[in-house]
Short mmCIF file of C-alpha atoms and ligand atoms in Angstrom, two decimals:
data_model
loop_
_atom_site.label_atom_id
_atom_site.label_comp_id
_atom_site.label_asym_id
_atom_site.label_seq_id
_atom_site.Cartn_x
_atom_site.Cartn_y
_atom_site.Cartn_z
CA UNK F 1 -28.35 -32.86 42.04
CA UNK F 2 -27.99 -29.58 43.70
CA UNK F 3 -25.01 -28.93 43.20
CA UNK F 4 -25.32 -29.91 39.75
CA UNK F 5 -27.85 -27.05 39.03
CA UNK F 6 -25.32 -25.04 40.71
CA UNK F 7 -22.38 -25.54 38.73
CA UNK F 8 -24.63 -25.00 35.29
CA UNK F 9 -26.32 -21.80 36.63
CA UNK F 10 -22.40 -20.49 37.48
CA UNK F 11 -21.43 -21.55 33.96
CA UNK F 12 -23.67 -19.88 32.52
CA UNK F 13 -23.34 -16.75 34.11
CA UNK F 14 -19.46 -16.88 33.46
CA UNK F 15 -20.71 -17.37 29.81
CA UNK F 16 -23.02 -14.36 29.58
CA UNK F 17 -20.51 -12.39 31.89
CA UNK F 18 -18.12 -13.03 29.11
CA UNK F 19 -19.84 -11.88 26.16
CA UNK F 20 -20.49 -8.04 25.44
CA UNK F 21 -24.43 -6.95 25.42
CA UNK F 22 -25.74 -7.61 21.97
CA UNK F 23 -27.77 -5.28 20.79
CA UNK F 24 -28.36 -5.49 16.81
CA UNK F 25 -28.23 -2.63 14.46
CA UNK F 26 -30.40 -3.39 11.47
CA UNK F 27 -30.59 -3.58 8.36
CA UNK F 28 -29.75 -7.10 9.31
CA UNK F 29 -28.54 -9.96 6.76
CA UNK F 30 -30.73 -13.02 6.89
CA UNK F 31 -29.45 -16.29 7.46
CA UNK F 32 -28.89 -17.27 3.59
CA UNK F 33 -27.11 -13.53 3.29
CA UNK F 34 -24.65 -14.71 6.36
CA UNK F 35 -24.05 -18.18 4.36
CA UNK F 36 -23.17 -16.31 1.32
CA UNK F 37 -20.83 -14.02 2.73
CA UNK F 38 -18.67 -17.25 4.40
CA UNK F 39 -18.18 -18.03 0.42
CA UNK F 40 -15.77 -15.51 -0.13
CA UNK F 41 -14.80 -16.93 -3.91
CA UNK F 42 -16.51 -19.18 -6.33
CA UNK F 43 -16.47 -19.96 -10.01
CA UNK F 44 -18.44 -18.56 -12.63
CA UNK F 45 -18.73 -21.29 -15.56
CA UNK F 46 -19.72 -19.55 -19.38
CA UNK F 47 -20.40 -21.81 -21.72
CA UNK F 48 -22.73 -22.57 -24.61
CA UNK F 49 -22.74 -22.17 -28.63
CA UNK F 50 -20.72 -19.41 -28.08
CA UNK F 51 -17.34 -21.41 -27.04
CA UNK F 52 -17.40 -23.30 -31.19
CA UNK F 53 -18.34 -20.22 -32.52
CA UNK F 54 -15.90 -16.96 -31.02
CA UNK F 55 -18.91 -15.23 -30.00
CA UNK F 56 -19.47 -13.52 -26.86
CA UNK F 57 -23.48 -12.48 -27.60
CA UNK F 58 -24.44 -15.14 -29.64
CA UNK F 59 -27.28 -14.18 -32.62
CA UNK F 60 -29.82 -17.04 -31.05
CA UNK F 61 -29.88 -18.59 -34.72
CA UNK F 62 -27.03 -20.81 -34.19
CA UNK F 63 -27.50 -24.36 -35.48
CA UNK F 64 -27.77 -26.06 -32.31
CA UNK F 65 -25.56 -28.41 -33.66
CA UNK F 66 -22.37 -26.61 -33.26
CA UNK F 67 -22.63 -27.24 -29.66
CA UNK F 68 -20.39 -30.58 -29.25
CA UNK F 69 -17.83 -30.81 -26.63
CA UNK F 70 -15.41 -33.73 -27.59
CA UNK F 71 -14.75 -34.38 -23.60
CA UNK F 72 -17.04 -32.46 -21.66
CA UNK F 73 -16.03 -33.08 -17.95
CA UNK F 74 -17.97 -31.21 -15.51
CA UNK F 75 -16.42 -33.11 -12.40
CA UNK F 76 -13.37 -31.81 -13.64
CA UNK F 77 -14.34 -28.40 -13.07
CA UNK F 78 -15.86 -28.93 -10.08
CA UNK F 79 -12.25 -30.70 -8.89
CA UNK F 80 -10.56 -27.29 -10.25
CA UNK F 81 -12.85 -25.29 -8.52
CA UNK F 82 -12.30 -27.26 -5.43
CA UNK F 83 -8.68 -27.46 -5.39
CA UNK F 84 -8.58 -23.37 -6.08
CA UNK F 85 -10.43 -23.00 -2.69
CA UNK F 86 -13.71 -21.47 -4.72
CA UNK F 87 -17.11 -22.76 -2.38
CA UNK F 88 -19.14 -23.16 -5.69
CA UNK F 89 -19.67 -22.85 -9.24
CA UNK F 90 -22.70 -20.98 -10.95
CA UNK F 91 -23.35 -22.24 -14.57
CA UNK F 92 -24.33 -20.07 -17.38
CA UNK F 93 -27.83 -22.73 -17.57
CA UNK F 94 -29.00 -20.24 -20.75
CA UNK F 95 -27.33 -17.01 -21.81
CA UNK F 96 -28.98 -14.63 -24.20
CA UNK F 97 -28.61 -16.87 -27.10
CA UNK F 98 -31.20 -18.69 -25.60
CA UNK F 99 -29.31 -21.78 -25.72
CA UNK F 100 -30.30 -24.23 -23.02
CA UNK F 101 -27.68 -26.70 -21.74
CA UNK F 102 -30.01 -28.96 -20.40
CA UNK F 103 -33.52 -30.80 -22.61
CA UNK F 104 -35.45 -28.15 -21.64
CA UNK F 105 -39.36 -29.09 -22.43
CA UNK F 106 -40.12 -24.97 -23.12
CA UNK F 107 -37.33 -24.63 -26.30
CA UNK F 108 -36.65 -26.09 -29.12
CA UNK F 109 -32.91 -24.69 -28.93
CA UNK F 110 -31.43 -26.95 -26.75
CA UNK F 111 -28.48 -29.91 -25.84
CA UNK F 112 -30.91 -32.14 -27.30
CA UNK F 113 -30.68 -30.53 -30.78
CA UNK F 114 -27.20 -30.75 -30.79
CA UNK F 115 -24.95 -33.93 -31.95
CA UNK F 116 -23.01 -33.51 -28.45
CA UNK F 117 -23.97 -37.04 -26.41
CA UNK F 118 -27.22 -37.45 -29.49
CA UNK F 119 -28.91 -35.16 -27.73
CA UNK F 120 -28.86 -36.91 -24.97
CA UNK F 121 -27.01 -35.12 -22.56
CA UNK F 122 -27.61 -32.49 -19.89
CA UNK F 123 -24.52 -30.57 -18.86
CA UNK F 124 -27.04 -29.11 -15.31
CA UNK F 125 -27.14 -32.89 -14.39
CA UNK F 126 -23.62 -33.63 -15.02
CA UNK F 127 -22.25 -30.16 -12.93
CA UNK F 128 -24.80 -30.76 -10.12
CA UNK F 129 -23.89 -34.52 -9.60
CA UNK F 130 -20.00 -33.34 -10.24
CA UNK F 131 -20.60 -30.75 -7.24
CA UNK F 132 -22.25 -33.22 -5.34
CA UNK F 133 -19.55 -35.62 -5.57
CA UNK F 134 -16.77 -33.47 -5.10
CA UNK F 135 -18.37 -31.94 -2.13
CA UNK F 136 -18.66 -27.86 -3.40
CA UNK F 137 -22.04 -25.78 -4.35
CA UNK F 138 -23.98 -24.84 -7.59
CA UNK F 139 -25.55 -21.94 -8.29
CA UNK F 140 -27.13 -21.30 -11.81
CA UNK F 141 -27.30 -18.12 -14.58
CA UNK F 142 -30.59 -17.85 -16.38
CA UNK F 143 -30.34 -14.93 -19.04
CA UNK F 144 -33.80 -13.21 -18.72
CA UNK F 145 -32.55 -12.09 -22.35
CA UNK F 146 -33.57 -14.43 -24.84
CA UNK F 147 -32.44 -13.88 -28.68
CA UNK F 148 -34.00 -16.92 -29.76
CA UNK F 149 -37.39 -17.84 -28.43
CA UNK F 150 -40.39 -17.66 -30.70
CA UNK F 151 -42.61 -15.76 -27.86
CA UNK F 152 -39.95 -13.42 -26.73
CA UNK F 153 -41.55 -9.80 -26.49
CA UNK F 154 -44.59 -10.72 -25.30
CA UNK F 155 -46.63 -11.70 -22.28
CA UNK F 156 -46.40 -14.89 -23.14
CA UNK F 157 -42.59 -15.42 -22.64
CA UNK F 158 -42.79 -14.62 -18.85
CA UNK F 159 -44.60 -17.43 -18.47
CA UNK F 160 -42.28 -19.88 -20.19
CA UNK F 161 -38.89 -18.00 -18.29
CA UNK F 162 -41.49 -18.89 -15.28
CA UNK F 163 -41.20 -22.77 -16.96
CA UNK F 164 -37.65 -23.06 -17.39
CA UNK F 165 -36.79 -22.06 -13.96
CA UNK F 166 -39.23 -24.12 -12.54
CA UNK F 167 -37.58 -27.09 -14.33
CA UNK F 168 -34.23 -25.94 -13.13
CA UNK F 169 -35.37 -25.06 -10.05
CA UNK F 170 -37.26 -28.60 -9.22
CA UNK F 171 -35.08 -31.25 -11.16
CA UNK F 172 -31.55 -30.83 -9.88
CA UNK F 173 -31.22 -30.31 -6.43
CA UNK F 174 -30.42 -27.19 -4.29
CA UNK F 175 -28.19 -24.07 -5.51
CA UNK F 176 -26.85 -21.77 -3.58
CA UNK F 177 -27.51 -18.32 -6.12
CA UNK F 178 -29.88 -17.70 -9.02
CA UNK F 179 -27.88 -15.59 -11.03
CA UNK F 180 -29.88 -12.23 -13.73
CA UNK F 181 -27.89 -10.06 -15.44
CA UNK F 182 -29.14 -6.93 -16.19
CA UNK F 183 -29.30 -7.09 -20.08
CA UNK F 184 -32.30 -6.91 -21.95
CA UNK F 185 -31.82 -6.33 -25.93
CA UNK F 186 -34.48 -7.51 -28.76
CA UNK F 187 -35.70 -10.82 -29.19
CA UNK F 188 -35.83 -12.42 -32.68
CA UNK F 189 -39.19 -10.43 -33.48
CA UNK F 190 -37.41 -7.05 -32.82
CA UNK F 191 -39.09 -6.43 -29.65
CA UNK F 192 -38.00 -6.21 -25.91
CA UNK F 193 -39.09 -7.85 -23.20
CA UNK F 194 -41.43 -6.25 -20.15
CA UNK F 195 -39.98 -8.87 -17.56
CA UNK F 196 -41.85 -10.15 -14.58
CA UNK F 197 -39.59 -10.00 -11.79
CA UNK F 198 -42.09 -10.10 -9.01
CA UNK F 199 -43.41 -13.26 -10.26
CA UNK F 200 -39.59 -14.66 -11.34
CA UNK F 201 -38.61 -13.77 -7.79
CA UNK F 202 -41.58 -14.78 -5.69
CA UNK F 203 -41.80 -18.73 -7.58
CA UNK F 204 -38.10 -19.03 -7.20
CA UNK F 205 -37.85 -18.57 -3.21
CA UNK F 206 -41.12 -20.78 -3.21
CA UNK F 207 -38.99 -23.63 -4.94
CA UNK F 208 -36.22 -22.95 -3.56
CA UNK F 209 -36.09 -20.71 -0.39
CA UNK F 210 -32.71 -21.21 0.43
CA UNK F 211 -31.32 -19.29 -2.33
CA UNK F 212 -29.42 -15.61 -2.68
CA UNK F 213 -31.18 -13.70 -5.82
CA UNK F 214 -27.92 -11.83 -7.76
CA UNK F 215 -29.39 -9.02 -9.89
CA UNK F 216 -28.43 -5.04 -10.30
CA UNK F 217 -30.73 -4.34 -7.27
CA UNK F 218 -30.98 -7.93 -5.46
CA UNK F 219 -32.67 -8.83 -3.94
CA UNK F 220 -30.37 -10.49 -1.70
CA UNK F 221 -27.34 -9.54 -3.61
CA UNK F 222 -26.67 -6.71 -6.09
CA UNK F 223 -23.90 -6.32 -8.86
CA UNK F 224 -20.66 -4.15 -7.70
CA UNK F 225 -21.26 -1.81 -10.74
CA UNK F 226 -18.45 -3.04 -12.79
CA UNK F 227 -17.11 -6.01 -14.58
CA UNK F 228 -13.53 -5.86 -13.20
CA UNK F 229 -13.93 -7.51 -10.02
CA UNK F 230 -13.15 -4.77 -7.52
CA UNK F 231 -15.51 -3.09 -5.00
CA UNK F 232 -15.34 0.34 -3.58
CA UNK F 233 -12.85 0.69 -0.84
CA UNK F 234 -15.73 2.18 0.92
CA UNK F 235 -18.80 -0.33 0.79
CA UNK F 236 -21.94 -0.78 2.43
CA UNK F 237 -23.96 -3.93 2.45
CA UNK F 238 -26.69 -1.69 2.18
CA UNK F 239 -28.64 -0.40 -0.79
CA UNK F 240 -31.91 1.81 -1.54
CA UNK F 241 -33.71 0.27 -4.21
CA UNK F 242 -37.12 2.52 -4.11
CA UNK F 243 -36.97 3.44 -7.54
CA UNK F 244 -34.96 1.67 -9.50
CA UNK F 245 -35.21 -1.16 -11.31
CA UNK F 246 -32.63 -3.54 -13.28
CA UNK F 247 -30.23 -2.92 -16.30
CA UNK F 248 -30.75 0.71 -17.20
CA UNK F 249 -33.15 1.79 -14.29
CA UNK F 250 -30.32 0.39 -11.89
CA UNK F 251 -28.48 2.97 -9.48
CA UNK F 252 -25.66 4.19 -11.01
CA UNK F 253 -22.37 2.56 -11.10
CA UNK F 254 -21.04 3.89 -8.26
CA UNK F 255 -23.35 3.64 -5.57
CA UNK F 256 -23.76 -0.13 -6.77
CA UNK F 257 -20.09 -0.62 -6.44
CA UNK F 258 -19.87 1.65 -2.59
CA UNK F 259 -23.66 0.82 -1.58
CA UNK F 260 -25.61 3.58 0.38
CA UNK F 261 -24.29 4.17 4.38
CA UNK F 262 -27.88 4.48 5.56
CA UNK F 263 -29.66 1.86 2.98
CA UNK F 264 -32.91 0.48 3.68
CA UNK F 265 -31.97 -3.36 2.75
CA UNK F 266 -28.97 -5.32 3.31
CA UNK F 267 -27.91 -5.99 -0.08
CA UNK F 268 -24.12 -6.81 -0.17
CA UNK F 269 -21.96 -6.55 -3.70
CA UNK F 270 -20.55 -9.15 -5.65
CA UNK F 271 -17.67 -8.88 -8.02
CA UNK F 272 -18.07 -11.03 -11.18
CA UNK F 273 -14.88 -10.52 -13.17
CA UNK F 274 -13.09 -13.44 -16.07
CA UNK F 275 -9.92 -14.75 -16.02
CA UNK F 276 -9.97 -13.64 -19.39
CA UNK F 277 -10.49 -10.75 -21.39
CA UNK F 278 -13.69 -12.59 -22.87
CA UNK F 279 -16.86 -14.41 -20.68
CA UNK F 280 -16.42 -17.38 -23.27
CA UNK F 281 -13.64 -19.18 -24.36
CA UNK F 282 -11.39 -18.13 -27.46
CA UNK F 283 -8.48 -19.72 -28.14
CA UNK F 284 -6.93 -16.63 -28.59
CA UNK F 285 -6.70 -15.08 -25.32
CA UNK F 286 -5.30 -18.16 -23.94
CA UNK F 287 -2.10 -15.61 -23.85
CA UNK F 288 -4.29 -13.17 -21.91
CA UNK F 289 -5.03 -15.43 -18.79
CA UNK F 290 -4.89 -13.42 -15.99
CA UNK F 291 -1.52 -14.36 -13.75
CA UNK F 292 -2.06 -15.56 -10.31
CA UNK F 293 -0.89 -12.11 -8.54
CA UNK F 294 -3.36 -10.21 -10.94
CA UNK F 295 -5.89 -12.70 -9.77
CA UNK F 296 -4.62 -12.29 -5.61
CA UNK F 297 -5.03 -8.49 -6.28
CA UNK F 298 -9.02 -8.83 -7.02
CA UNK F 299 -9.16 -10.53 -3.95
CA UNK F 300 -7.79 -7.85 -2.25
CA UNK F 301 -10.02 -5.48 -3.70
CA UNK F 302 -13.32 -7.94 -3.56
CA UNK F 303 -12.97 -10.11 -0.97
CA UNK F 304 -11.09 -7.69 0.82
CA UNK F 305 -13.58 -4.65 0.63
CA UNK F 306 -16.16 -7.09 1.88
CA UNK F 307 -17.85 -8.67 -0.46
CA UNK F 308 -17.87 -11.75 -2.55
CA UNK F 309 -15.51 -12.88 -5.87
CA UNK F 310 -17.02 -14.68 -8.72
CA UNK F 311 -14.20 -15.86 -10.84
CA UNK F 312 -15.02 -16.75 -14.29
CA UNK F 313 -13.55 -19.39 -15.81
CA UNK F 314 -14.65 -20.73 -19.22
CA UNK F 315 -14.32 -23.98 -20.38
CA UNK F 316 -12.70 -24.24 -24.09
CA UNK F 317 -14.29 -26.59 -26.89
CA UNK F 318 -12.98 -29.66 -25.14
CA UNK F 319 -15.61 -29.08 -22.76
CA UNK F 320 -12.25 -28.77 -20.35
CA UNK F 321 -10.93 -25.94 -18.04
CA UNK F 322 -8.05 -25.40 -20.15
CA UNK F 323 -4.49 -25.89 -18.33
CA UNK F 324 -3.75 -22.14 -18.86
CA UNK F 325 -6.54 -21.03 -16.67
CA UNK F 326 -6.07 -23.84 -14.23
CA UNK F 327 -2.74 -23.50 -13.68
CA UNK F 328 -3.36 -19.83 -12.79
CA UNK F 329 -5.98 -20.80 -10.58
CA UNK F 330 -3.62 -22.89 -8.40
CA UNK F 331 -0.44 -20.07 -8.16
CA UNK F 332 -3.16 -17.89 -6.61
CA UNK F 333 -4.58 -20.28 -3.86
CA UNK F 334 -0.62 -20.97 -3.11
CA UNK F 335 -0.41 -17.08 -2.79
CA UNK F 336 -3.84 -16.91 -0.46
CA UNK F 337 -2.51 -19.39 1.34
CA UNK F 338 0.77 -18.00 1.62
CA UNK F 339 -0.37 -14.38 2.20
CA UNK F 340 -2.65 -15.49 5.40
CA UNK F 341 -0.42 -18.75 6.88
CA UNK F 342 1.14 -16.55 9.89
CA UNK F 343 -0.84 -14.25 11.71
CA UNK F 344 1.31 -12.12 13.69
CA UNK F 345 -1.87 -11.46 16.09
CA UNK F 346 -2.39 -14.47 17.66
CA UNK F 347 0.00 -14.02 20.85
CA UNK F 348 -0.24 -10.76 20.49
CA UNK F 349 -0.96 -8.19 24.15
CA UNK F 350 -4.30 -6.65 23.79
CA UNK F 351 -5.68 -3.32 25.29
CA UNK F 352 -8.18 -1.09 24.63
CA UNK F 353 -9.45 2.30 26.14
CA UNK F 354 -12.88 0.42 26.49
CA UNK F 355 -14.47 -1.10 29.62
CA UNK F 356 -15.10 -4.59 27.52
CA UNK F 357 -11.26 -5.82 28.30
CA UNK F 358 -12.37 -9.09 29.70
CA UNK F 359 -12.93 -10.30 25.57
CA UNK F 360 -10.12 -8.92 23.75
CA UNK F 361 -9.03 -12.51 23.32
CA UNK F 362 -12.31 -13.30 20.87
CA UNK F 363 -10.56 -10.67 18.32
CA UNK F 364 -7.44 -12.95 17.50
CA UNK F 365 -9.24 -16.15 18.10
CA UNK F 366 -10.27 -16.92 14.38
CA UNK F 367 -13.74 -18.26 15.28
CA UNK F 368 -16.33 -16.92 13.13
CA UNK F 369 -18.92 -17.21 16.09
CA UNK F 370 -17.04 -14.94 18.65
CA UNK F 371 -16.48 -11.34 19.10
CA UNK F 372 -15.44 -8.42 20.93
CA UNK F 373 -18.09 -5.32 21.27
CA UNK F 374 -16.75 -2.03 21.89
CA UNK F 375 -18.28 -0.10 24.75
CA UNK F 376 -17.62 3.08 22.71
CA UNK F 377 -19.65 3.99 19.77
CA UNK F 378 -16.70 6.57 18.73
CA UNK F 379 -12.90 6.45 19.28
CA UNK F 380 -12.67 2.65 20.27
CA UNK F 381 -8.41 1.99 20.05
CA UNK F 382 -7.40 -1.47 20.47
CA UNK F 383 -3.51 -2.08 20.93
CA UNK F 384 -1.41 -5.12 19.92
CA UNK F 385 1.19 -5.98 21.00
CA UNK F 386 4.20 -8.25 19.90
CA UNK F 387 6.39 -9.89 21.57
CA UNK F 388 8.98 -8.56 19.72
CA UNK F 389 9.33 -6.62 16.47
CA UNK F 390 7.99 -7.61 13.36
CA UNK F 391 7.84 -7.28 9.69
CA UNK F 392 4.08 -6.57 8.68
CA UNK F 393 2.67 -4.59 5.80
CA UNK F 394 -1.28 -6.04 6.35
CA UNK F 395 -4.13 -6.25 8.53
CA UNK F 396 -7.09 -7.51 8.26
CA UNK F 397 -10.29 -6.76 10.48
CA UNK F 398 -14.10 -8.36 10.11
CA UNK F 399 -16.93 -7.00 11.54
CA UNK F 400 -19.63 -9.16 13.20
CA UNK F 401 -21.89 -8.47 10.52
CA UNK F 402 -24.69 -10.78 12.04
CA UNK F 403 -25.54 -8.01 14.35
CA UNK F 404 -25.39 -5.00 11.59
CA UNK F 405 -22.78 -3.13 9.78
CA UNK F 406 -21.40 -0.05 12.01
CA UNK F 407 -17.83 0.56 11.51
CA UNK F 408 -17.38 4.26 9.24
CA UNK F 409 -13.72 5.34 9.19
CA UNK F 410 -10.53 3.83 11.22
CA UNK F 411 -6.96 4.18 11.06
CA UNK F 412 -4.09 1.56 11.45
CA UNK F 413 -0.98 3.03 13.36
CA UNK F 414 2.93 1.97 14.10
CA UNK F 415 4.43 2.45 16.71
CA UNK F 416 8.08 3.29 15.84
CA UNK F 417 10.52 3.57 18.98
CA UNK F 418 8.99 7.07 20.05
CA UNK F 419 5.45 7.84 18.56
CA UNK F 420 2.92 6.05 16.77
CA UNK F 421 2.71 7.03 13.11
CA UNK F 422 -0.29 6.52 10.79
CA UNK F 423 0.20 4.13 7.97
CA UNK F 424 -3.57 3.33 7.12
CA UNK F 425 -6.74 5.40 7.32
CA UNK F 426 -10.24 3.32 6.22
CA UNK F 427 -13.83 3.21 5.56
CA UNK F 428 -15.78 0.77 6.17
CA UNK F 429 -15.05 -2.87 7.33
CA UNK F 430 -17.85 -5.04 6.78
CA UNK F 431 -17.41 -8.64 6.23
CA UNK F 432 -13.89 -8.34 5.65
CA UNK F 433 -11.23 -5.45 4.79
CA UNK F 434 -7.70 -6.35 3.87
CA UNK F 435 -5.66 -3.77 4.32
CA UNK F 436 -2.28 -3.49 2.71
CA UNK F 437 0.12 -1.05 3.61
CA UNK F 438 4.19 -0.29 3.41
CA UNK F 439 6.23 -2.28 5.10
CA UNK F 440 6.68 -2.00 8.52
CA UNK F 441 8.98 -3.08 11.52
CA UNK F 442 7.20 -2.61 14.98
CA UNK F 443 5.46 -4.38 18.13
CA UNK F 444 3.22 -2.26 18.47
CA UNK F 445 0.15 -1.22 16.44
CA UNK F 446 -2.82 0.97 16.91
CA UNK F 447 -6.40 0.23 15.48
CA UNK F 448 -8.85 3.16 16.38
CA UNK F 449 -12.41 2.99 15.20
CA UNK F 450 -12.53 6.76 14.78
CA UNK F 451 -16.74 7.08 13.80
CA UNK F 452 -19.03 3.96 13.88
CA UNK F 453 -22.81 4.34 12.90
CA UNK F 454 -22.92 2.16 16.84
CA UNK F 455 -20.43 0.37 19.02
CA UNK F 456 -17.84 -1.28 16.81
CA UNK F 457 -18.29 -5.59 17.21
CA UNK F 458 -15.05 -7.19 15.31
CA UNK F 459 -15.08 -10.55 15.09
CA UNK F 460 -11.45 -10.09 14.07
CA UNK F 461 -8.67 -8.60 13.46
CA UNK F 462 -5.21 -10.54 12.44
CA UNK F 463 -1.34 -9.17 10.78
CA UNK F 464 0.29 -10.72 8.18
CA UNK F 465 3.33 -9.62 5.99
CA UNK F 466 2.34 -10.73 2.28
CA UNK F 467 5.50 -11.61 0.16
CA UNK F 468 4.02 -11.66 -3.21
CA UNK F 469 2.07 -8.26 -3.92
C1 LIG E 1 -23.52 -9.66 -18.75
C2 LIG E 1 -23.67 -10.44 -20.07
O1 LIG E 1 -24.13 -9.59 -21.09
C3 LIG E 1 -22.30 -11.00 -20.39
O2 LIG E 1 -22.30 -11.70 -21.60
C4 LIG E 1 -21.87 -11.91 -19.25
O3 LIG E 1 -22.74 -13.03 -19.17
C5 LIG E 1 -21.89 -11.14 -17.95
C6 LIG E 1 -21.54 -11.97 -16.74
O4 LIG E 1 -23.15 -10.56 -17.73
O5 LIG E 1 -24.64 -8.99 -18.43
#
């Protein structure tokens, strides 16, 4: 028994030996912030009244009746999404037409107005019990913007938003992200809407407390500023928000899209971008699908600034992902794959000018639960070394953001025979950066975490060399 004690007490002094002090440097993400940031990618899904009639704002007096998918299959989707590597797919539930896609008790504008199923279907149910089944998340859009309900103006239609999301919210299981955009035009009496956020906000953590909120200013994820799908190359998961508000009170574009290096609130960016020109579905752009290199370079620049990608893909009148889209969603999970199958890290010699060179291992040992911790806040340089040369033209480093985001500027260095030359110089790091660079031959390469807000803690750093860029 003794010696039993013994052995665990020396274990665990080996383990705290091992890891580097923790000390965390808020603002801090919470848990369901961490979550969302493992997503990387997901789906956005538009689709309403919108798809049978070309429109990409519909009026709100649309007979409801021109909704009618002839083979609406949401478990297809959700086996696209799946097979394209995306964690989830958030639904456009109502968009400003006001159309609801499922029997909503609080509209008369809904699926059961319209011939599709008699009225008697409910395209939420059938995409949550598609996710369900084919083992991904939901999240769900509801357009605060409403260009068809009666009430819409006045005090009164805050409380039936309240309603609708409540019967979202409480009939269909868990999502992952409630989803506002930041429009807010007239409603069919000419007037705009004085929303109630605080209430919208406060009722929808009560229902649901697991969720992220999307909006302009969060609040547990803001909009990147842009509907192209790239981030800043610099980009804080931090954001101010005293002040402003959403849609035209938000922060301007560009500190939404580069966040604020000393924000009060961890905040991170999301970059909601379609595969096609349009949100919805027109038959005509099928020619415009984005190919699957145009799609790998938003990665790069969303996922690989650090923050999230929400890929739309609309479904066409079928109430299908058409093949154009899908297929294009397939050659750019074979390029992800491809890009990130060999890292030329893993075996790699590591020093560092630090004292912390017990842990250098935890940097190439892809777990998302380990990580090295600098023991200098400026001028850390961590050296990798190959066993012998290699072709490379990426790297990519992730911060442990768990603990607070710290890194500021670093380069990326070669060594070439006789000197090291620079061949990358950085912001921040965040979640994730990819960096891409020319290619290079070496075995050597330099990383030096030049300025850091407090000491650098990477919870990786691999090499690749992409083929298809
Ligand atoms: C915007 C909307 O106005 C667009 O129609 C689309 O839904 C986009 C994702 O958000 O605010």
């Amino acid at each position: 028994m003794r010696n039993c004690l013994l052995l665990i007490s020396c274990l665990l002094t080996v383990a705290l030996l091992a890891q580097p002090p923790v000390k965390p440097f808020p603002p801090l993400p919470s848990k369901e912030q961490l979550q969302w940031h493992e997503k990387e990618f997901y789906l956005f899904i538009h689709f309403g009244p919108n798809t049978f009639t070309d429109k990409e704002w519909g009026e709100g007096n649309e007979n409801p009746s021109v909704f009618n998918p002839t083979a609406l299959d949401c478990e297809q989707w959700a086996r696209i999404a799946k097979k394209a590597g995306a964690k989830g797919i958030i639904l456009t539930a109502k968009h400003h037409d006001g159309f609801c896609l499922w029997p909503s008790k609080f509209s008369k504008h809904t699926v059961r107005e319209s011939k599709w199923q008699n009225g008697k279907g409910d395209v939420v149910k059938a995409l949550s019990e598609a996710c369900k089944k084919i083992g991904i998340e939901m999240g769900i859009y509801i357009s605060p913007w409403d260009r068809n309900h009666p009430v819409y103006g006045t005090p009164g239609y805050n409380d039936v938003y309240l309603s609708t999301m409540k019967e979202l919210l409480t009939h269909y299981g868990k999502f992952f992200e409630l989803w506002w955009d930041g429009a807010n035009g007239e409603g069919p009496n000419g007037k705009k809407q004085q929303y109630d956020f605080t209430r919208f906000q406060d009722s929808a953590f009560k229902w649901q407390p697991q969720l992220v909120i999307f909006s302009d200013i969060g609040p547990s994820i803001r909009w990147c500023g842009n509907e192209n799908g790239f981030l800043g190359k610099t980009n804080w998961n931090l954001l101010d928000t005293a002040g402003f508000s959403r849609g035209s009170g938000a922060p301007p574009t560009d500190t939404l899209n580069q966040g604020n290096v000393n924000g009060r609130y961890w905040i991170p960016a999301e970059a909601d971008v379609s595969i096609r020109p349009g949100w919805f579905y027109h038959a005509a752009e099928d020619v415009k699908v984005k190919s699957p290199k145009a799609l790998f370079n938003l990665y790069l620049q969303s996922v690989g600034h650090g923050g999230n990608l929400l890929l739309n893909v609309p479904p066409d009148r079928t109430g299908k992902i058409n093949a154009t889209d899908s297929t294009a969603l397939m050659g750019f999970r074979k390029i992800r794959e491809a890009a990130f199958a060999t890292d030329l890290f893993t075996q790699a010699k590591i020093t560092s000018n630090t004292h912390q060179n017990k842990t250098l291992d935890k940097l190439t040992d892809h777990d998302i639960n380990t990580f090295w911790a600098s023991s200098h806040q400026q001028n850390t340089v961590l050296i990798f070394e190959l066993s012998q040369k290699k072709q490379l033209n990426s790297v990519v480093l992730e911060e442990m953001i768990k603990y607070g985001q710290r890194v500021q500027v670093f380069t990326v260095e070669v060594f070439d025979g006789t000197s090291y030359h620079t061949v990358f110089t950085g912001t921040t790091i965040g979640r994730k950066k990819i960096v891409v660079f020319e290619k290079q031959e070496t075995d050597k390469i330099k990383i030096t975490i030049t300025h850091a807000k407090a000491v650098p803690m990477l919870r990786g750093v691999a090499g690749y060399m992409i083929t298809t860029l």
